[in-house]
Coordinates of C-alpha atoms in Angstrom, one line a residue:
M1 CA 0.0 0.0 0.0
P2 CA 1.2 3.6 -0.5
G3 CA 3.3 5.0 2.3
V4 CA 4.7 1.6 3.3
V5 CA 8.4 1.8 4.3
A6 CA 10.8 -0.2 6.3
L7 CA 10.9 1.0 9.9
T8 CA 13.7 0.5 12.5
L9 CA 11.9 1.2 15.7
V10 CA 13.2 2.2 19.1
I11 CA 10.9 0.6 21.7
V12 CA 10.5 2.9 24.6
V13 CA 8.4 2.5 27.7
Q14 CA 8.2 5.9 29.5
L15 CA 6.7 7.1 32.8
V16 CA 3.7 9.1 31.8
H17 CA 2.0 11.5 34.2
G18 CA -1.8 12.0 34.3
F19 CA -3.6 15.2 33.4
A20 CA -5.3 18.0 35.2
G21 CA -9.0 18.8 35.3
S22 CA -12.2 18.5 37.2
S23 CA -14.6 15.6 37.0
G24 CA -17.6 17.9 37.2
V25 CA -19.8 15.1 38.7
S26 CA -22.2 16.1 41.5
G27 CA -21.2 15.0 44.9
S28 CA -18.0 15.4 46.9
V29 CA -15.0 13.4 45.7
S30 CA -13.7 13.2 49.2
D31 CA -16.9 11.4 50.2
K32 CA -16.6 8.7 47.5
A33 CA -13.1 7.8 46.3
V34 CA -9.4 7.8 46.8
P35 CA -7.0 6.8 44.0
R36 CA -7.8 3.3 42.8
R37 CA -5.6 0.4 43.7
F38 CA -4.0 -1.8 41.1
A39 CA -2.9 -5.4 41.4
A40 CA 0.8 -5.3 40.9
G41 CA 1.9 -6.3 37.4
S42 CA -1.5 -7.4 36.4
G43 CA -3.0 -4.2 34.9
I44 CA -6.2 -5.1 36.7
S45 CA -8.2 -2.3 38.3
T46 CA -9.9 -2.9 41.6
A47 CA -12.3 -0.7 43.5
G48 CA -11.1 2.3 45.5
S49 CA -11.8 3.0 49.2
S50 CA -15.1 2.6 50.9
C51 CA -17.9 4.8 50.0
V52 CA -19.1 7.1 52.9
S53 CA -22.1 8.7 51.2
P54 CA -25.2 6.6 51.3
R55 CA -26.9 5.6 48.0
P56 CA -30.7 6.2 48.4
A57 CA -31.6 4.8 44.9
V58 CA -32.0 1.1 44.5
P59 CA -28.9 -0.4 42.7
L60 CA -29.4 -2.4 39.5
L61 CA -28.3 -5.9 38.6
S62 CA -26.3 -6.8 35.5
G63 CA -28.5 -7.0 32.4
A64 CA -30.7 -4.8 30.2
H65 CA -32.3 -1.6 31.6
S66 CA -34.0 1.5 30.4
L67 CA -34.1 5.2 31.3
V68 CA -36.8 7.7 30.3
L69 CA -35.5 11.1 29.1
G70 CA -37.8 13.8 27.8
G71 CA -40.6 11.2 27.4
V72 CA -38.3 8.9 25.3
R73 CA -37.4 5.5 26.7
R74 CA -33.7 4.7 26.1
Y75 CA -32.1 1.3 26.6
Y76 CA -28.7 0.2 27.8
R77 CA -26.9 -2.9 29.0
L78 CA -25.2 -2.9 32.4
T79 CA -22.4 -5.3 33.5
L80 CA -21.1 -5.1 37.1
P81 CA -17.6 -6.2 38.1
V82 CA -16.9 -9.6 39.4
G83 CA -17.2 -9.5 43.1
H84 CA -19.0 -6.1 43.1
D85 CA -20.0 -5.4 46.7
G86 CA -21.6 -1.9 46.4
R87 CA -19.4 -0.5 49.2
H88 CA -16.4 0.7 47.1
A89 CA -15.8 3.2 44.4
Y90 CA -15.7 1.6 41.0
P91 CA -14.4 2.9 37.6
L92 CA -17.1 3.1 34.8
I93 CA -16.8 2.6 31.0
F94 CA -19.4 3.7 28.4
D95 CA -19.1 1.5 25.2
F96 CA -20.9 2.9 22.2
H97 CA -21.9 0.8 19.2
G98 CA -21.4 1.7 15.6
F99 CA -23.8 2.7 12.8
K100 CA -26.7 0.2 12.3
A101 CA -25.6 -1.9 15.4
D102 CA -26.9 -2.1 18.9
K103 CA -25.8 -2.8 22.4
E104 CA -25.9 -6.6 22.0
L105 CA -23.8 -6.6 18.8
E106 CA -21.4 -4.1 20.4
E107 CA -20.8 -6.5 23.3
Q108 CA -20.3 -9.4 21.0
R109 CA -17.7 -7.3 19.1
S110 CA -15.8 -5.5 21.8
R111 CA -16.5 -7.9 24.7
M112 CA -16.0 -4.8 26.8
G113 CA -18.6 -5.9 29.4
A114 CA -17.2 -9.3 29.8
L115 CA -13.5 -8.3 29.9
G116 CA -14.0 -5.0 31.6
S117 CA -16.0 -6.5 34.5
D118 CA -13.3 -9.1 35.0
R119 CA -10.8 -6.2 35.5
G120 CA -12.9 -4.3 38.0
F121 CA -14.9 -1.9 35.7
I122 CA -18.6 -1.2 35.6
V123 CA -19.5 -1.3 31.9
V124 CA -22.5 0.4 30.3
T125 CA -23.4 -0.3 26.7
P126 CA -26.2 2.0 25.5
D127 CA -28.4 1.9 22.4
A128 CA -28.7 4.8 20.0
L129 CA -32.0 5.8 18.4
G130 CA -33.1 5.8 14.8
T131 CA -33.7 3.3 12.0
P132 CA -30.9 2.4 11.4
R133 CA -29.4 3.4 14.8
R134 CA -26.9 6.3 14.7
W135 CA -25.4 8.5 17.4
N136 CA -26.1 12.2 17.0
T137 CA -22.4 13.1 17.2
L138 CA -22.9 16.7 16.1
G139 CA -25.8 17.3 18.5
E140 CA -28.1 18.4 15.7
P141 CA -31.4 19.9 16.8
G142 CA -34.5 17.8 16.3
K143 CA -32.5 14.6 16.5
A144 CA -31.8 12.3 19.5
D145 CA -30.5 14.1 22.5
D146 CA -27.7 11.6 23.0
F147 CA -25.5 13.9 25.0
G148 CA -28.4 14.5 27.4
F149 CA -29.1 10.8 27.6
V150 CA -25.5 9.9 28.6
N151 CA -25.4 12.7 31.1
A152 CA -28.8 11.6 32.7
L153 CA -27.7 8.0 32.7
L154 CA -24.4 8.8 34.4
D155 CA -26.4 10.8 37.0
D156 CA -28.7 7.9 37.6
L157 CA -25.9 5.4 37.9
D158 CA -24.0 7.8 40.2
A159 CA -27.1 7.8 42.5
R160 CA -27.3 4.0 42.5
F161 CA -23.7 3.0 42.7
C162 CA -20.5 4.1 44.3
L163 CA -18.6 5.4 41.2
D164 CA -15.0 6.6 41.1
D165 CA -15.8 10.0 39.6
R166 CA -12.1 10.3 38.5
A167 CA -12.4 7.1 36.5
V168 CA -15.2 7.5 34.0
Y169 CA -14.3 6.5 30.4
A170 CA -15.8 6.4 26.9
A171 CA -15.1 4.0 24.1
G172 CA -16.8 3.2 20.8
H173 CA -16.7 1.6 17.4
S174 CA -17.0 3.6 14.1
N175 CA -19.9 6.0 14.6
G176 CA -19.8 5.2 18.3
A177 CA -16.1 6.1 18.3
E178 CA -16.9 9.5 16.9
F179 CA -19.7 10.1 19.5
A180 CA -17.3 9.0 22.3
A181 CA -14.7 11.5 21.1
A182 CA -17.3 14.3 21.0
L183 CA -18.7 13.3 24.3
V184 CA -15.5 13.6 26.3
C185 CA -14.9 17.1 24.9
R186 CA -18.4 18.3 25.7
S187 CA -18.3 16.9 29.2
G188 CA -15.7 17.3 31.9
R189 CA -16.8 14.0 33.5
F190 CA -14.6 11.7 31.4
A191 CA -11.0 10.9 32.1
A192 CA -10.2 9.3 28.7
V193 CA -11.6 8.1 25.4
A194 CA -10.7 5.2 23.1
M195 CA -11.8 5.3 19.4
V196 CA -11.9 2.1 17.3
S197 CA -12.2 2.2 13.5
S198 CA -12.7 5.9 13.3
T199 CA -10.0 8.4 14.3
F200 CA -12.3 11.4 14.8
E201 CA -11.0 14.9 15.4
V202 CA -12.8 17.0 18.0
R203 CA -11.6 20.3 19.5
C204 CA -12.0 20.3 23.2
P205 CA -12.4 23.6 25.1
P206 CA -9.1 25.1 26.2
G207 CA -7.7 23.3 29.2
R208 CA -9.6 20.1 28.7
T209 CA -7.2 17.3 27.6
P210 CA -8.7 13.9 28.1
A211 CA -6.3 11.1 27.4
T212 CA -7.0 10.0 23.9
M213 CA -6.5 6.7 22.2
A214 CA -7.4 5.4 18.7
V215 CA -7.2 1.9 17.1
H216 CA -7.3 1.9 13.4
G217 CA -6.6 -0.6 10.6
T218 CA -4.7 0.4 7.5
A219 CA -7.0 -1.5 5.2
D220 CA -10.2 0.0 6.6
P221 CA -12.5 0.4 3.6
S222 CA -15.2 2.4 5.4
V223 CA -13.1 5.1 7.3
P224 CA -9.8 5.2 5.3
Y225 CA -6.7 5.1 7.5
A226 CA -4.8 7.2 5.0
G227 CA -7.6 9.7 4.7
G228 CA -10.1 10.4 1.9
A229 CA -13.8 9.8 1.4
V230 CA -15.8 8.0 4.0
A231 CA -17.9 5.1 2.6
G232 CA -21.5 5.9 2.1
G233 CA -21.2 9.7 2.4
P234 CA -19.6 12.9 1.1
A235 CA -17.4 13.4 4.1
H236 CA -13.6 13.5 3.6
I237 CA -11.3 12.8 6.5
S238 CA -7.6 13.4 7.3
P239 CA -5.2 10.5 7.7
A240 CA -5.4 8.9 11.2
P241 CA -1.8 9.8 12.2
A242 CA -2.5 13.4 11.2
V243 CA -5.6 13.5 13.3
I244 CA -3.7 12.1 16.3
R245 CA -0.9 14.6 15.7
A246 CA -3.4 17.4 15.7
Y247 CA -4.7 16.2 19.1
A248 CA -1.1 16.2 20.3
D249 CA -0.4 19.7 19.0
R250 CA -3.5 21.1 20.8
Y251 CA -2.6 19.3 24.0
G252 CA 0.9 20.7 23.9
C253 CA 2.5 17.2 23.8
N254 CA 6.2 16.5 23.1
P255 CA 6.2 16.8 19.3
T256 CA 8.5 13.7 18.9
P257 CA 6.3 10.6 19.3
V258 CA 7.4 7.3 20.8
L259 CA 7.0 4.4 18.4
T260 CA 6.8 0.9 19.7
E261 CA 6.0 -2.4 18.1
P262 CA 5.2 -4.8 20.8
R263 CA 3.3 -7.5 18.9
G264 CA 3.7 -8.3 15.2
E265 CA 2.2 -5.9 12.8
V266 CA 0.7 -3.5 15.4
I267 CA 2.5 -0.2 15.7
I268 CA 1.9 2.0 18.7
L269 CA 2.5 5.7 18.4
R270 CA 2.4 7.7 21.6
Y271 CA 2.6 11.5 22.3
V272 CA 3.5 12.1 25.9
D273 CA 4.4 15.0 28.1
C274 CA 1.2 16.8 27.1
L275 CA -0.4 19.6 29.0
G276 CA -1.1 18.4 32.5
G277 CA 0.6 15.1 31.6
A278 CA -2.1 13.8 29.2
E279 CA -1.2 11.1 26.5
V280 CA -2.4 10.8 22.9
R281 CA -2.0 7.4 21.3
L282 CA -2.6 5.6 18.0
D283 CA -2.5 1.8 17.6
T284 CA -2.1 1.1 13.9
V285 CA -3.2 -2.4 12.9
T286 CA -1.4 -3.2 9.7
G287 CA -3.8 -4.7 7.2
G288 CA -6.7 -4.3 9.7
T289 CA -10.2 -3.7 8.3
H290 CA -13.2 -1.8 9.8
L291 CA -13.9 -4.7 12.1
W292 CA -13.2 -4.4 15.8
P293 CA -9.8 -6.2 16.1
A294 CA -10.0 -9.7 17.5
S295 CA -13.8 -9.7 17.5
P296 CA -15.6 -12.9 16.4
E297 CA -16.3 -11.2 13.1
A298 CA -12.6 -10.3 12.6
R299 CA -11.4 -13.7 13.5
R300 CA -13.7 -15.3 10.9
D301 CA -12.9 -12.7 8.1
R302 CA -10.1 -14.0 5.9
S303 CA -9.8 -10.6 4.2
D304 CA -8.7 -9.2 7.6
S305 CA -5.0 -9.4 8.4
A306 CA -3.4 -11.6 11.0
A307 CA -3.0 -8.5 13.2
G308 CA -6.7 -7.6 12.7
R309 CA -7.8 -11.1 13.6
S310 CA -5.6 -11.4 16.7
F311 CA -4.8 -7.9 18.2
D312 CA -6.6 -7.6 21.5
A313 CA -7.8 -4.0 21.1
T314 CA -10.2 -4.3 24.1
G315 CA -7.3 -5.4 26.3
A316 CA -5.2 -2.5 25.1
I317 CA -8.0 0.0 25.8
L318 CA -8.6 -1.4 29.3
D319 CA -4.8 -1.0 29.9
F320 CA -5.0 2.6 28.7
F321 CA -8.0 3.4 30.9
T322 CA -6.4 1.7 33.9
V323 CA -3.5 4.2 33.9
H324 CA -5.4 7.4 33.2
H325 CA -7.8 8.9 35.7
M326 CA -8.9 12.3 36.9
D327 CA -6.3 12.6 39.7
H328 CA -3.8 12.5 36.9
S329 CA -1.4 10.1 38.5
P330 CA -1.1 7.2 36.1
V331 CA 0.4 4.0 37.4
M332 CA 3.2 3.0 35.0
P333 CA 6.4 1.0 35.2
P334 CA 9.8 2.8 35.4
R335 CA 11.4 4.1 32.3
V336 CA 13.0 1.4 30.2
A337 CA 14.5 1.8 26.7
L338 CA 15.0 -1.2 24.4
V339 CA 16.2 -1.2 20.8
S340 CA 14.9 -3.4 18.1
N341 CA 17.2 -4.0 15.2
S342 CA 14.6 -6.0 13.2
P343 CA 13.1 -3.8 10.4
R344 CA 9.4 -4.1 9.9
R345 CA 7.1 -3.1 7.1
G346 CA 4.3 -0.8 8.1
P347 CA 2.7 2.5 7.3
D348 CA 5.0 5.5 7.3
L349 CA 3.4 7.1 10.4
R350 CA 5.8 10.0 10.3
R351 CA 4.9 11.0 6.7
L352 CA 1.2 10.7 7.3
A353 CA 1.4 12.7 10.5
G354 CA 3.0 15.5 8.6

């Protein structure tokens, strides 16, 4: 494919600090959470300290639920962590499905509920409205109030559960990725965002720098990695590395990215030392298509690459969320620098990033 060059990569693991900001969630943080604990070396998030504030609303069980907003009933799936006891502050992930999909299909693809709950997260997978379903990413008047829905749902969950207000995250696939990116910029309640199969550029208000991650396949036929026309519409987009570089520029990150290639044909580009210590990251899946990497669909699709069929994007996202939270003190290993002398073939990220 165009832009493919041989890369000799320097593999660097750096200490990355968190980022500054306010959660904006009602209720006193001191009443609810202290920094989360992490099982050493496991990347597993466990609940924070005991909750002092009582929860008057009746908690919910894992499963399908609904919420009425403005006379419209909205549906979502809730998955509670393994061993959830209701007495400790838990991190929360919203996982948004793509165009034409729904909460059930999103869970099949991302497995965020199953894998996230195993690692100590409460996971919420909402449904969009419309036929076919689509998130109102631009907040167009007269269409679904999706931003209001998420805000009301977060308020309702905050009244029912002890949430770690500094550990609320948004992830999504395709149209859901775009909505997640817009959501974390409109709301100060989210610590980080992860976009899969759509590297969507949103300009956050000055001073708001949520940690930002994207996972994008170079052979995506719907949202082209190298930029161009989006399938099924007139929109044209910039190359994924250029979008990530634009985030890094706005967040005041170190302009020299760290490139790592930890597993086969997946290249990780990270901008660090951003304002307040935020991080901006792009996981490039060489030959990956529009499918969520390692989803059941991707594993069955012979047109997808080996990396697209096997890369655990959900695990990488959970790792990313685990180290980024609103107290901006990410838990990372000490700085280590390793050099790889084996050239790999992959997209020229530096050229595309401009």
